[in-house]
């Protein structure tokens, strides 16, 4: 190993994952929750001026959305038009970004923490009816939330006149039905209204006209699960964690060819190398191998490689965006060792985007299909050396300039996301891909035996 | 089959939760699918009546979502992930094996799906939306056989617990 900027023995900083790690046997129950300090932050918040919570706590904490875009949460709340009611809080629990598995864990293992965050946030923004949009496939997560809501009402943490404060709140728990695009906030709202889950043109932004055309805040599960801890610690204190404008902790879902795949909550600012190699985190590449490339931020992001420059980059949302044009996005880090055929991974991503395109815009609907077909032939032994340039041309029609952060000819960023794997292949694996095409080399056949070597991690 | 009296009551309870009734289409479609084993034309017509929209609008919405099975499926719907983590951890091999093994078994429908948010224990699958992780072709087969033999109790085809899991 070469230069190490971060601590080689980086460890977790457990704030929102503390309870579910400390008491896995009952972290999702109301008793497990209240016995470990749960709902105390709500009790304290209800004594404060609602406006002060957004401005003096959440904004001061520097909290930024954990759903993908990293938008400052306090700023988003401040966009709600004054005096316009009813207004809604909609929780984005649709987690479908490939290789992201943190929200599912938070929903299944600490649903009351989310409900407490929703209650505090609803009080802060003046909302009396909140919605949790849970990914349809999360059958257990849905049940846990239904039970948690029922128990919270019975204990007086939800419902009318919560803890004697005069504040009322109910939560509708709503299941999706299988469509990645419903994670995009305007598509999510359409889906929640009972329509096909297709994104809407902005403006108007949801904060002005969202669910049922009323002012609406959409926030991610992890974002809202953090709110009780900001109240508990104080915004200024929370802001001391992390680095620059990436404050606090985030859960990173580490998967692929590492010895210890799993969810790790770490302080922002440690490096990708720490996350992938530290014995208490990813535990290094399986079989003592090396990182060939990794995808930070979920499938939509461009890739990074096993170079020191990339591995030693800090987990800082702005730094990685400005320096490498990649994003921390949803907090997924997929690691691939040197046995991996990057064209095969790019093809599978393209297949995903082609399948999930909602079909509303032509460049995305048609372009994602083209990208998928050309990447299929490249990765399965039928490619032509000029195919990579053909792909860049198709990509340029969806995301002119092929830069990150991307420009778009489409209503939502899904179309441009499908271009990320293409640009990444071009940047880092151009010669390998062209050689593959010249040799008609077919895809590596991946077997379960290949993967059996990796010691299973904590699971979630 | 029309909603049972019990489910009809639940359907109206669900309807009452939303400021606008059309929002109830998805939850009612899940309820119907758990009851009937798929989402039938009749169910969509009944849902349209309850919600107060046309049957075409219910179809228009439901046909967008992959979880709603408008064609016949088995009692067990097995969803195998082959997305980019499962891809390099043996997911495609699990899928191929199960597709061959259950090709002519009417009880079991095998489908390929996108990331299930279980990548920490890839490869993963769901049986009627119950998770099974860290699979091999052999262990996946054993799990399905355990459902078939009644050693494991499946959820409904929409992932609800039999008898009111859509609450
Ligand atoms: C195609 C697409 C899929 C998305 N999927 C999710 C998702 O599953 N969960 C999520 O929280 N945000 C997702 N987002 C981001 C949301 O649009 C939105 O920015 C986020 O929910 C806002 O919450 P936050 O500010 O707390 O991050 C997605 C965005 C796009 C373009
Ligand atoms: S970019 Fe793609 S997914 Fe997004 S609205 Fe357009 S067609 Fe739909
Ligand atoms: S890639 Fe298979 S569960 Fe995520």
PDB file of C-alpha atoms in Angstrom, chain A residues 74-348:
ATOM      1  CA  UNK A  74     -32.680  23.769   6.024  1.00  0.00           C
ATOM      2  CA  UNK A  75     -32.598  25.774   2.789  1.00  0.00           C
ATOM      3  CA  UNK A  76     -35.138  23.453   1.169  1.00  0.00           C
ATOM      4  CA  UNK A  77     -37.517  23.908   4.109  1.00  0.00           C
ATOM      5  CA  UNK A  78     -37.164  27.695   3.837  1.00  0.00           C
ATOM      6  CA  UNK A  79     -38.615  27.615   0.291  1.00  0.00           C
ATOM      7  CA  UNK A  80     -42.114  26.856   1.591  1.00  0.00           C
ATOM      8  CA  UNK A  81     -44.330  29.836   0.770  1.00  0.00           C
ATOM      9  CA  UNK A  82     -45.417  31.706   3.890  1.00  0.00           C
ATOM     10  CA  UNK A  83     -48.994  31.276   5.030  1.00  0.00           C
ATOM     11  CA  UNK A  84     -49.897  28.554   2.529  1.00  0.00           C
ATOM     12  CA  UNK A  85     -51.578  25.498   4.119  1.00  0.00           C
ATOM     13  CA  UNK A  86     -52.004  22.568   4.168  1.00  0.00           C
ATOM     14  CA  UNK A  87     -48.443  21.586   3.437  1.00  0.00           C
ATOM     15  CA  UNK A  88     -47.025  18.103   3.357  1.00  0.00           C
ATOM     16  CA  UNK A  89     -43.860  16.268   4.276  1.00  0.00           C
ATOM     17  CA  UNK A  90     -43.223  13.308   1.985  1.00  0.00           C
ATOM     18  CA  UNK A  91     -40.551  10.829   2.967  1.00  0.00           C
ATOM     19  CA  UNK A  92     -38.629   9.230   0.147  1.00  0.00           C
ATOM     20  CA  UNK A  93     -38.189   5.571   1.101  1.00  0.00           C
ATOM     21  CA  UNK A  94     -38.136   4.257  -2.450  1.00  0.00           C
ATOM     22  CA  UNK A  95     -34.452   3.291  -2.355  1.00  0.00           C
ATOM     23  CA  UNK A  96     -33.787   1.718  -5.731  1.00  0.00           C
ATOM     24  CA  UNK A  97     -30.427   3.145  -6.760  1.00  0.00           C
ATOM     25  CA  UNK A  98     -28.405   0.015  -7.564  1.00  0.00           C
ATOM     26  CA  UNK A  99     -26.134  -1.048  -4.711  1.00  0.00           C
ATOM     27  CA  UNK A 100     -27.696   1.282  -2.155  1.00  0.00           C
ATOM     28  CA  UNK A 101     -29.115  -0.574   0.841  1.00  0.00           C
ATOM     29  CA  UNK A 102     -29.046   1.830   3.776  1.00  0.00           C
ATOM     30  CA  UNK A 103     -32.627   3.143   3.806  1.00  0.00           C
ATOM     31  CA  UNK A 104     -33.999  -0.386   3.857  1.00  0.00           C
ATOM     32  CA  UNK A 105     -31.910  -1.027   6.984  1.00  0.00           C
ATOM     33  CA  UNK A 106     -33.064   2.193   8.650  1.00  0.00           C
ATOM     34  CA  UNK A 107     -36.709   1.411   7.868  1.00  0.00           C
ATOM     35  CA  UNK A 108     -36.598  -2.220   8.980  1.00  0.00           C
ATOM     36  CA  UNK A 109     -34.360  -1.784  11.997  1.00  0.00           C
ATOM     37  CA  UNK A 110     -35.148   1.672  13.389  1.00  0.00           C
ATOM     38  CA  UNK A 111     -38.565   2.812  12.139  1.00  0.00           C
ATOM     39  CA  UNK A 112     -39.289   4.882  15.261  1.00  0.00           C
ATOM     40  CA  UNK A 113     -36.126   6.919  14.696  1.00  0.00           C
ATOM     41  CA  UNK A 114     -37.529   7.841  11.281  1.00  0.00           C
ATOM     42  CA  UNK A 115     -40.945   8.613  12.777  1.00  0.00           C
ATOM     43  CA  UNK A 116     -39.342  10.820  15.412  1.00  0.00           C
ATOM     44  CA  UNK A 117     -37.459  12.662  12.661  1.00  0.00           C
ATOM     45  CA  UNK A 118     -40.690  13.055  10.701  1.00  0.00           C
ATOM     46  CA  UNK A 119     -42.526  14.384  13.756  1.00  0.00           C
ATOM     47  CA  UNK A 120     -39.838  16.963  14.553  1.00  0.00           C
ATOM     48  CA  UNK A 121     -39.556  18.030  10.916  1.00  0.00           C
ATOM     49  CA  UNK A 122     -43.327  18.245  10.469  1.00  0.00           C
ATOM     50  CA  UNK A 123     -43.585  20.416  13.562  1.00  0.00           C
ATOM     51  CA  UNK A 124     -40.780  22.603  12.205  1.00  0.00           C
ATOM     52  CA  UNK A 125     -42.406  23.163   8.813  1.00  0.00           C
ATOM     53  CA  UNK A 126     -46.042  23.241   9.943  1.00  0.00           C
ATOM     54  CA  UNK A 127     -47.277  19.968   8.492  1.00  0.00           C
ATOM     55  CA  UNK A 128     -50.072  17.886  10.033  1.00  0.00           C
ATOM     56  CA  UNK A 129     -50.131  15.000   7.567  1.00  0.00           C
ATOM     57  CA  UNK A 130     -46.937  13.308   6.405  1.00  0.00           C
ATOM     58  CA  UNK A 131     -46.480  10.454   3.931  1.00  0.00           C
ATOM     59  CA  UNK A 132     -43.856   7.748   3.811  1.00  0.00           C
ATOM     60  CA  UNK A 133     -43.446   6.336   0.313  1.00  0.00           C
ATOM     61  CA  UNK A 134     -41.884   2.916   0.900  1.00  0.00           C
ATOM     62  CA  UNK A 135     -40.455   0.929  -1.954  1.00  0.00           C
ATOM     63  CA  UNK A 136     -43.044  -1.731  -2.848  1.00  0.00           C
ATOM     64  CA  UNK A 137     -40.594  -4.599  -2.511  1.00  0.00           C
ATOM     65  CA  UNK A 138     -39.890  -3.703   1.145  1.00  0.00           C
ATOM     66  CA  UNK A 139     -42.666  -5.897   2.545  1.00  0.00           C
ATOM     67  CA  UNK A 140     -41.059  -6.275   5.970  1.00  0.00           C
ATOM     68  CA  UNK A 141     -40.112  -2.590   6.112  1.00  0.00           C
ATOM     69  CA  UNK A 142     -43.703  -1.642   5.374  1.00  0.00           C
ATOM     70  CA  UNK A 143     -44.962  -3.861   8.193  1.00  0.00           C
ATOM     71  CA  UNK A 144     -42.445  -2.461  10.641  1.00  0.00           C
ATOM     72  CA  UNK A 145     -43.532   1.089   9.789  1.00  0.00           C
ATOM     73  CA  UNK A 146     -47.225   0.237  10.106  1.00  0.00           C
ATOM     74  CA  UNK A 147     -46.579  -1.267  13.535  1.00  0.00           C
ATOM     75  CA  UNK A 148     -44.361   1.642  14.589  1.00  0.00           C
ATOM     76  CA  UNK A 149     -46.992   4.211  13.608  1.00  0.00           C
ATOM     77  CA  UNK A 150     -49.654   2.320  15.550  1.00  0.00           C
ATOM     78  CA  UNK A 151     -47.463   2.055  18.652  1.00  0.00           C
ATOM     79  CA  UNK A 152     -46.388   5.688  18.419  1.00  0.00           C
ATOM     80  CA  UNK A 153     -50.019   6.809  18.302  1.00  0.00           C
ATOM     81  CA  UNK A 154     -50.892   4.624  21.291  1.00  0.00           C
ATOM     82  CA  UNK A 155     -48.000   6.127  23.254  1.00  0.00           C
ATOM     83  CA  UNK A 156     -48.934   9.715  22.352  1.00  0.00           C
ATOM     84  CA  UNK A 157     -45.954  10.472  20.072  1.00  0.00           C
ATOM     85  CA  UNK A 158     -48.235  10.810  17.035  1.00  0.00           C
ATOM     86  CA  UNK A 159     -51.889  11.725  16.661  1.00  0.00           C
ATOM     87  CA  UNK A 160     -53.668  14.685  18.213  1.00  0.00           C
ATOM     88  CA  UNK A 161     -52.137  16.995  20.800  1.00  0.00           C
ATOM     89  CA  UNK A 162     -48.796  15.218  20.804  1.00  0.00           C
ATOM     90  CA  UNK A 163     -47.263  15.168  24.302  1.00  0.00           C
ATOM     91  CA  UNK A 164     -49.660  17.919  25.325  1.00  0.00           C
ATOM     92  CA  UNK A 165     -48.144  20.410  22.891  1.00  0.00           C
ATOM     93  CA  UNK A 166     -51.250  21.083  20.838  1.00  0.00           C
ATOM     94  CA  UNK A 167     -49.461  19.792  17.726  1.00  0.00           C
ATOM     95  CA  UNK A 168     -51.260  17.151  15.625  1.00  0.00           C
ATOM     96  CA  UNK A 169     -49.647  14.782  13.157  1.00  0.00           C
ATOM     97  CA  UNK A 170     -50.601  11.594  11.377  1.00  0.00           C
ATOM     98  CA  UNK A 171     -48.518   9.623   8.899  1.00  0.00           C
ATOM     99  CA  UNK A 172     -49.798   7.708   5.880  1.00  0.00           C
ATOM    100  CA  UNK A 173     -47.569   4.786   5.002  1.00  0.00           C
ATOM    101  CA  UNK A 174     -47.772   4.136   1.294  1.00  0.00           C
ATOM    102  CA  UNK A 175     -46.243   1.259  -0.668  1.00  0.00           C
ATOM    103  CA  UNK A 176     -44.871   1.715  -4.150  1.00  0.00           C
ATOM    104  CA  UNK A 177     -45.194  -1.088  -6.659  1.00  0.00           C
ATOM    105  CA  UNK A 178     -41.901  -1.569  -8.440  1.00  0.00           C
ATOM    106  CA  UNK A 179     -40.505   1.372 -10.438  1.00  0.00           C
ATOM    107  CA  UNK A 180     -37.084   2.902  -9.793  1.00  0.00           C
ATOM    108  CA  UNK A 181     -38.136   6.227 -11.289  1.00  0.00           C
ATOM    109  CA  UNK A 182     -40.572   6.753  -8.410  1.00  0.00           C
ATOM    110  CA  UNK A 183     -37.507   7.635  -6.321  1.00  0.00           C
ATOM    111  CA  UNK A 184     -37.259  10.867  -8.331  1.00  0.00           C
ATOM    112  CA  UNK A 185     -39.208  13.290  -6.210  1.00  0.00           C
ATOM    113  CA  UNK A 186     -41.756  14.545  -8.734  1.00  0.00           C
ATOM    114  CA  UNK A 187     -42.378  11.031 -10.083  1.00  0.00           C
ATOM    115  CA  UNK A 188     -42.851   9.944  -6.488  1.00  0.00           C
ATOM    116  CA  UNK A 189     -45.527  12.585  -6.011  1.00  0.00           C
ATOM    117  CA  UNK A 190     -47.328  11.510  -9.196  1.00  0.00           C
ATOM    118  CA  UNK A 191     -47.206   7.918  -8.002  1.00  0.00           C
ATOM    119  CA  UNK A 192     -48.544   8.908  -4.588  1.00  0.00           C
ATOM    120  CA  UNK A 193     -51.439  10.668  -6.317  1.00  0.00           C
ATOM    121  CA  UNK A 194     -52.360   7.364  -7.976  1.00  0.00           C
ATOM    122  CA  UNK A 195     -50.885   8.052 -11.400  1.00  0.00           C
ATOM    123  CA  UNK A 196     -48.082   6.505 -13.432  1.00  0.00           C
ATOM    124  CA  UNK A 197     -44.789   7.436 -11.790  1.00  0.00           C
ATOM    125  CA  UNK A 198     -43.500   9.941 -14.326  1.00  0.00           C
ATOM    126  CA  UNK A 199     -41.444  13.015 -13.444  1.00  0.00           C
ATOM    127  CA  UNK A 200     -42.893  16.492 -13.824  1.00  0.00           C
ATOM    128  CA  UNK A 201     -41.271  19.543 -15.357  1.00  0.00           C
ATOM    129  CA  UNK A 202     -39.969  22.064 -12.823  1.00  0.00           C
ATOM    130  CA  UNK A 203     -40.855  24.794 -11.961  1.00  0.00           C
ATOM    131  CA  UNK A 204     -43.049  24.663 -10.051  1.00  0.00           C
ATOM    132  CA  UNK A 205     -40.857  22.966  -7.464  1.00  0.00           C
ATOM    133  CA  UNK A 206     -42.551  20.699  -4.929  1.00  0.00           C
ATOM    134  CA  UNK A 207     -41.961  23.230  -2.147  1.00  0.00           C
ATOM    135  CA  UNK A 208     -44.391  25.516  -3.973  1.00  0.00           C
ATOM    136  CA  UNK A 209     -46.748  23.034  -5.654  1.00  0.00           C
ATOM    137  CA  UNK A 210     -46.102  19.390  -4.824  1.00  0.00           C
ATOM    138  CA  UNK A 211     -48.476  16.704  -3.566  1.00  0.00           C
ATOM    139  CA  UNK A 212     -52.067  17.576  -4.563  1.00  0.00           C
ATOM    140  CA  UNK A 213     -50.561  20.875  -5.793  1.00  0.00           C
ATOM    141  CA  UNK A 214     -49.875  21.908  -2.177  1.00  0.00           C
ATOM    142  CA  UNK A 215     -46.485  23.011  -0.784  1.00  0.00           C
ATOM    143  CA  UNK A 216     -44.515  19.832  -0.175  1.00  0.00           C
ATOM    144  CA  UNK A 217     -41.110  18.937   1.206  1.00  0.00           C
ATOM    145  CA  UNK A 218     -39.586  15.681  -0.025  1.00  0.00           C
ATOM    146  CA  UNK A 219     -36.769  14.312   2.101  1.00  0.00           C
ATOM    147  CA  UNK A 220     -34.888  11.043   2.187  1.00  0.00           C
ATOM    148  CA  UNK A 221     -35.177   8.447   4.983  1.00  0.00           C
ATOM    149  CA  UNK A 222     -31.586   8.918   6.163  1.00  0.00           C
ATOM    150  CA  UNK A 223     -31.901  12.713   6.087  1.00  0.00           C
ATOM    151  CA  UNK A 224     -34.916  12.619   8.398  1.00  0.00           C
ATOM    152  CA  UNK A 225     -33.446   9.888  10.607  1.00  0.00           C
ATOM    153  CA  UNK A 226     -30.601  12.302  11.328  1.00  0.00           C
ATOM    154  CA  UNK A 227     -32.867  15.124  12.520  1.00  0.00           C
ATOM    155  CA  UNK A 228     -33.489  13.790  16.078  1.00  0.00           C
ATOM    156  CA  UNK A 229     -29.728  13.567  16.612  1.00  0.00           C
ATOM    157  CA  UNK A 230     -29.223  17.128  15.441  1.00  0.00           C
ATOM    158  CA  UNK A 231     -31.804  18.210  18.029  1.00  0.00           C
ATOM    159  CA  UNK A 232     -30.129  16.096  20.684  1.00  0.00           C
ATOM    160  CA  UNK A 233     -26.593  17.276  19.940  1.00  0.00           C
ATOM    161  CA  UNK A 234     -27.444  20.813  18.823  1.00  0.00           C
ATOM    162  CA  UNK A 235     -26.921  21.942  15.258  1.00  0.00           C
ATOM    163  CA  UNK A 236     -23.615  23.680  15.902  1.00  0.00           C
ATOM    164  CA  UNK A 237     -22.197  20.624  17.630  1.00  0.00           C
ATOM    165  CA  UNK A 238     -23.321  18.323  14.808  1.00  0.00           C
ATOM    166  CA  UNK A 239     -21.612  20.615  12.286  1.00  0.00           C
ATOM    167  CA  UNK A 240     -18.275  19.926  13.967  1.00  0.00           C
ATOM    168  CA  UNK A 241     -18.408  16.408  12.557  1.00  0.00           C
ATOM    169  CA  UNK A 242     -17.358  15.955   8.972  1.00  0.00           C
ATOM    170  CA  UNK A 243     -15.360  18.084   6.597  1.00  0.00           C
ATOM    171  CA  UNK A 244     -16.001  21.437   4.898  1.00  0.00           C
ATOM    172  CA  UNK A 245     -19.611  21.590   3.705  1.00  0.00           C
ATOM    173  CA  UNK A 246     -20.019  17.837   4.104  1.00  0.00           C
ATOM    174  CA  UNK A 247     -20.927  17.791   7.763  1.00  0.00           C
ATOM    175  CA  UNK A 248     -21.832  14.899  10.010  1.00  0.00           C
ATOM    176  CA  UNK A 249     -21.898  11.215   9.244  1.00  0.00           C
ATOM    177  CA  UNK A 250     -23.327   9.240   6.374  1.00  0.00           C
ATOM    178  CA  UNK A 251     -24.057   5.596   5.873  1.00  0.00           C
ATOM    179  CA  UNK A 252     -22.070   4.117   3.011  1.00  0.00           C
ATOM    180  CA  UNK A 253     -23.281   0.869   1.463  1.00  0.00           C
ATOM    181  CA  UNK A 254     -20.096  -0.957   0.489  1.00  0.00           C
ATOM    182  CA  UNK A 255     -20.575  -3.923  -1.820  1.00  0.00           C
ATOM    183  CA  UNK A 256     -18.890  -6.116  -4.394  1.00  0.00           C
ATOM    184  CA  UNK A 257     -15.416  -7.594  -4.175  1.00  0.00           C
ATOM    185  CA  UNK A 258     -14.583  -6.552  -0.628  1.00  0.00           C
ATOM    186  CA  UNK A 259     -14.047  -8.854   2.321  1.00  0.00           C
ATOM    187  CA  UNK A 260     -16.672  -7.182   4.493  1.00  0.00           C
ATOM    188  CA  UNK A 261     -19.549  -5.842   2.408  1.00  0.00           C
ATOM    189  CA  UNK A 262     -22.103  -3.949   4.468  1.00  0.00           C
ATOM    190  CA  UNK A 263     -23.435  -0.601   5.642  1.00  0.00           C
ATOM    191  CA  UNK A 264     -20.937   1.574   7.497  1.00  0.00           C
ATOM    192  CA  UNK A 265     -21.760   4.894   9.122  1.00  0.00           C
ATOM    193  CA  UNK A 266     -18.638   7.046   9.004  1.00  0.00           C
ATOM    194  CA  UNK A 267     -17.720  10.635   9.536  1.00  0.00           C
ATOM    195  CA  UNK A 268     -17.501  12.455   6.220  1.00  0.00           C
ATOM    196  CA  UNK A 269     -13.937  13.297   5.297  1.00  0.00           C
ATOM    197  CA  UNK A 270     -12.302   9.877   5.647  1.00  0.00           C
ATOM    198  CA  UNK A 271     -11.064   8.542   2.305  1.00  0.00           C
ATOM    199  CA  UNK A 272     -12.403   5.960  -0.109  1.00  0.00           C
ATOM    200  CA  UNK A 273      -9.332   3.914   0.789  1.00  0.00           C
ATOM    201  CA  UNK A 274     -10.342   3.963   4.447  1.00  0.00           C
ATOM    202  CA  UNK A 275     -13.833   2.868   3.554  1.00  0.00           C
ATOM    203  CA  UNK A 276     -12.720   0.052   1.264  1.00  0.00           C
ATOM    204  CA  UNK A 277      -9.603  -1.172   3.104  1.00  0.00           C
ATOM    205  CA  UNK A 278      -9.954  -0.477   6.819  1.00  0.00           C
ATOM    206  CA  UNK A 279     -10.265  -3.783   8.718  1.00  0.00           C
ATOM    207  CA  UNK A 280     -13.355  -2.467  10.521  1.00  0.00           C
ATOM    208  CA  UNK A 281     -14.977  -1.216   7.339  1.00  0.00           C
ATOM    209  CA  UNK A 282     -14.767  -2.841   3.901  1.00  0.00           C
ATOM    210  CA  UNK A 283     -11.822  -4.967   5.017  1.00  0.00           C
ATOM    211  CA  UNK A 284      -9.938  -4.788   1.718  1.00  0.00           C
ATOM    212  CA  UNK A 285     -10.385  -6.517  -1.603  1.00  0.00           C
ATOM    213  CA  UNK A 286     -11.099 -10.269  -1.546  1.00  0.00           C
ATOM    214  CA  UNK A 287      -8.216 -12.691  -2.069  1.00  0.00           C
ATOM    215  CA  UNK A 288      -5.727  -9.909  -1.357  1.00  0.00           C
ATOM    216  CA  UNK A 289      -6.516  -8.410  -4.770  1.00  0.00           C
ATOM    217  CA  UNK A 290      -6.559  -4.847  -5.973  1.00  0.00           C
ATOM    218  CA  UNK A 291      -9.352  -2.428  -6.809  1.00  0.00           C
ATOM    219  CA  UNK A 292      -9.733  -2.202 -10.577  1.00  0.00           C
ATOM    220  CA  UNK A 293     -12.466   0.390 -10.367  1.00  0.00           C
ATOM    221  CA  UNK A 294     -15.291   1.422  -8.080  1.00  0.00           C
ATOM    222  CA  UNK A 295     -18.574   3.227  -8.521  1.00  0.00           C
ATOM    223  CA  UNK A 296     -19.149   5.862  -5.841  1.00  0.00           C
ATOM    224  CA  UNK A 297     -22.569   7.322  -5.219  1.00  0.00           C
ATOM    225  CA  UNK A 298     -24.748   4.676  -6.855  1.00  0.00           C
ATOM    226  CA  UNK A 299     -25.274   3.597 -10.438  1.00  0.00           C
ATOM    227  CA  UNK A 300     -25.920   7.135 -11.672  1.00  0.00           C
ATOM    228  CA  UNK A 301     -22.433   8.382 -10.850  1.00  0.00           C
ATOM    229  CA  UNK A 302     -19.376   8.228 -13.040  1.00  0.00           C
ATOM    230  CA  UNK A 303     -16.677   5.808 -11.869  1.00  0.00           C
ATOM    231  CA  UNK A 304     -13.313   6.018 -10.157  1.00  0.00           C
ATOM    232  CA  UNK A 305     -10.376   3.624 -10.386  1.00  0.00           C
ATOM    233  CA  UNK A 306      -7.948   1.926  -8.021  1.00  0.00           C
ATOM    234  CA  UNK A 307      -5.376   4.706  -8.527  1.00  0.00           C
ATOM    235  CA  UNK A 308      -3.927   6.371  -5.418  1.00  0.00           C
ATOM    236  CA  UNK A 309      -5.357   9.674  -6.553  1.00  0.00           C
ATOM    237  CA  UNK A 310      -8.854   8.243  -6.513  1.00  0.00           C
ATOM    238  CA  UNK A 311      -8.571   5.978  -3.467  1.00  0.00           C
ATOM    239  CA  UNK A 312      -7.067   8.750  -1.355  1.00  0.00           C
ATOM    240  CA  UNK A 313      -9.834  11.242  -2.161  1.00  0.00           C
ATOM    241  CA  UNK A 314     -11.861  12.285   0.875  1.00  0.00           C
ATOM    242  CA  UNK A 315     -15.567  11.586   1.215  1.00  0.00           C
ATOM    243  CA  UNK A 316     -16.449  15.231   0.643  1.00  0.00           C
ATOM    244  CA  UNK A 317     -19.423  15.843  -1.657  1.00  0.00           C
ATOM    245  CA  UNK A 318     -18.052  19.014  -3.218  1.00  0.00           C
ATOM    246  CA  UNK A 319     -14.441  17.883  -3.508  1.00  0.00           C
ATOM    247  CA  UNK A 320     -15.224  14.725  -5.495  1.00  0.00           C
ATOM    248  CA  UNK A 321     -17.693  16.587  -7.673  1.00  0.00           C
ATOM    249  CA  UNK A 322     -15.278  19.399  -8.509  1.00  0.00           C
ATOM    250  CA  UNK A 323     -12.157  17.256  -8.816  1.00  0.00           C
ATOM    251  CA  UNK A 324     -13.396  14.115 -10.545  1.00  0.00           C
ATOM    252  CA  UNK A 325     -16.948  14.845 -11.690  1.00  0.00           C
ATOM    253  CA  UNK A 326     -18.350  12.024  -9.560  1.00  0.00           C
ATOM    254  CA  UNK A 327     -20.890  12.217  -6.758  1.00  0.00           C
ATOM    255  CA  UNK A 328     -21.317  10.695  -3.338  1.00  0.00           C
ATOM    256  CA  UNK A 329     -24.972  10.471  -4.379  1.00  0.00           C
ATOM    257  CA  UNK A 330     -26.857   7.851  -2.424  1.00  0.00           C
ATOM    258  CA  UNK A 331     -23.770   6.668  -0.536  1.00  0.00           C
ATOM    259  CA  UNK A 332     -23.212   3.408  -2.415  1.00  0.00           C
ATOM    260  CA  UNK A 333     -19.677   2.245  -3.142  1.00  0.00           C
ATOM    261  CA  UNK A 334     -19.435  -0.757  -5.462  1.00  0.00           C
ATOM    262  CA  UNK A 335     -15.980  -2.246  -5.587  1.00  0.00           C
ATOM    263  CA  UNK A 336     -14.652  -4.355  -8.472  1.00  0.00           C
ATOM    264  CA  UNK A 337     -11.405  -6.289  -8.450  1.00  0.00           C
ATOM    265  CA  UNK A 338      -9.142  -7.047 -11.378  1.00  0.00           C
ATOM    266  CA  UNK A 339     -11.167 -10.066 -12.514  1.00  0.00           C
ATOM    267  CA  UNK A 340     -13.985  -7.751 -13.560  1.00  0.00           C
ATOM    268  CA  UNK A 341     -14.891  -6.914 -17.142  1.00  0.00           C
ATOM    269  CA  UNK A 342     -15.861  -3.222 -16.987  1.00  0.00           C
ATOM    270  CA  UNK A 343     -17.863  -3.436 -20.214  1.00  0.00           C
ATOM    271  CA  UNK A 344     -20.081  -6.101 -18.652  1.00  0.00           C
ATOM    272  CA  UNK A 345     -20.783  -3.883 -15.637  1.00  0.00           C
ATOM    273  CA  UNK A 346     -21.503  -0.935 -17.950  1.00  0.00           C
ATOM    274  CA  UNK A 347     -23.896  -3.064 -19.990  1.00  0.00           C
ATOM    275  CA  UNK A 348     -25.798  -4.234 -16.913  1.00  0.00           C
TER     276      UNK A 348
END
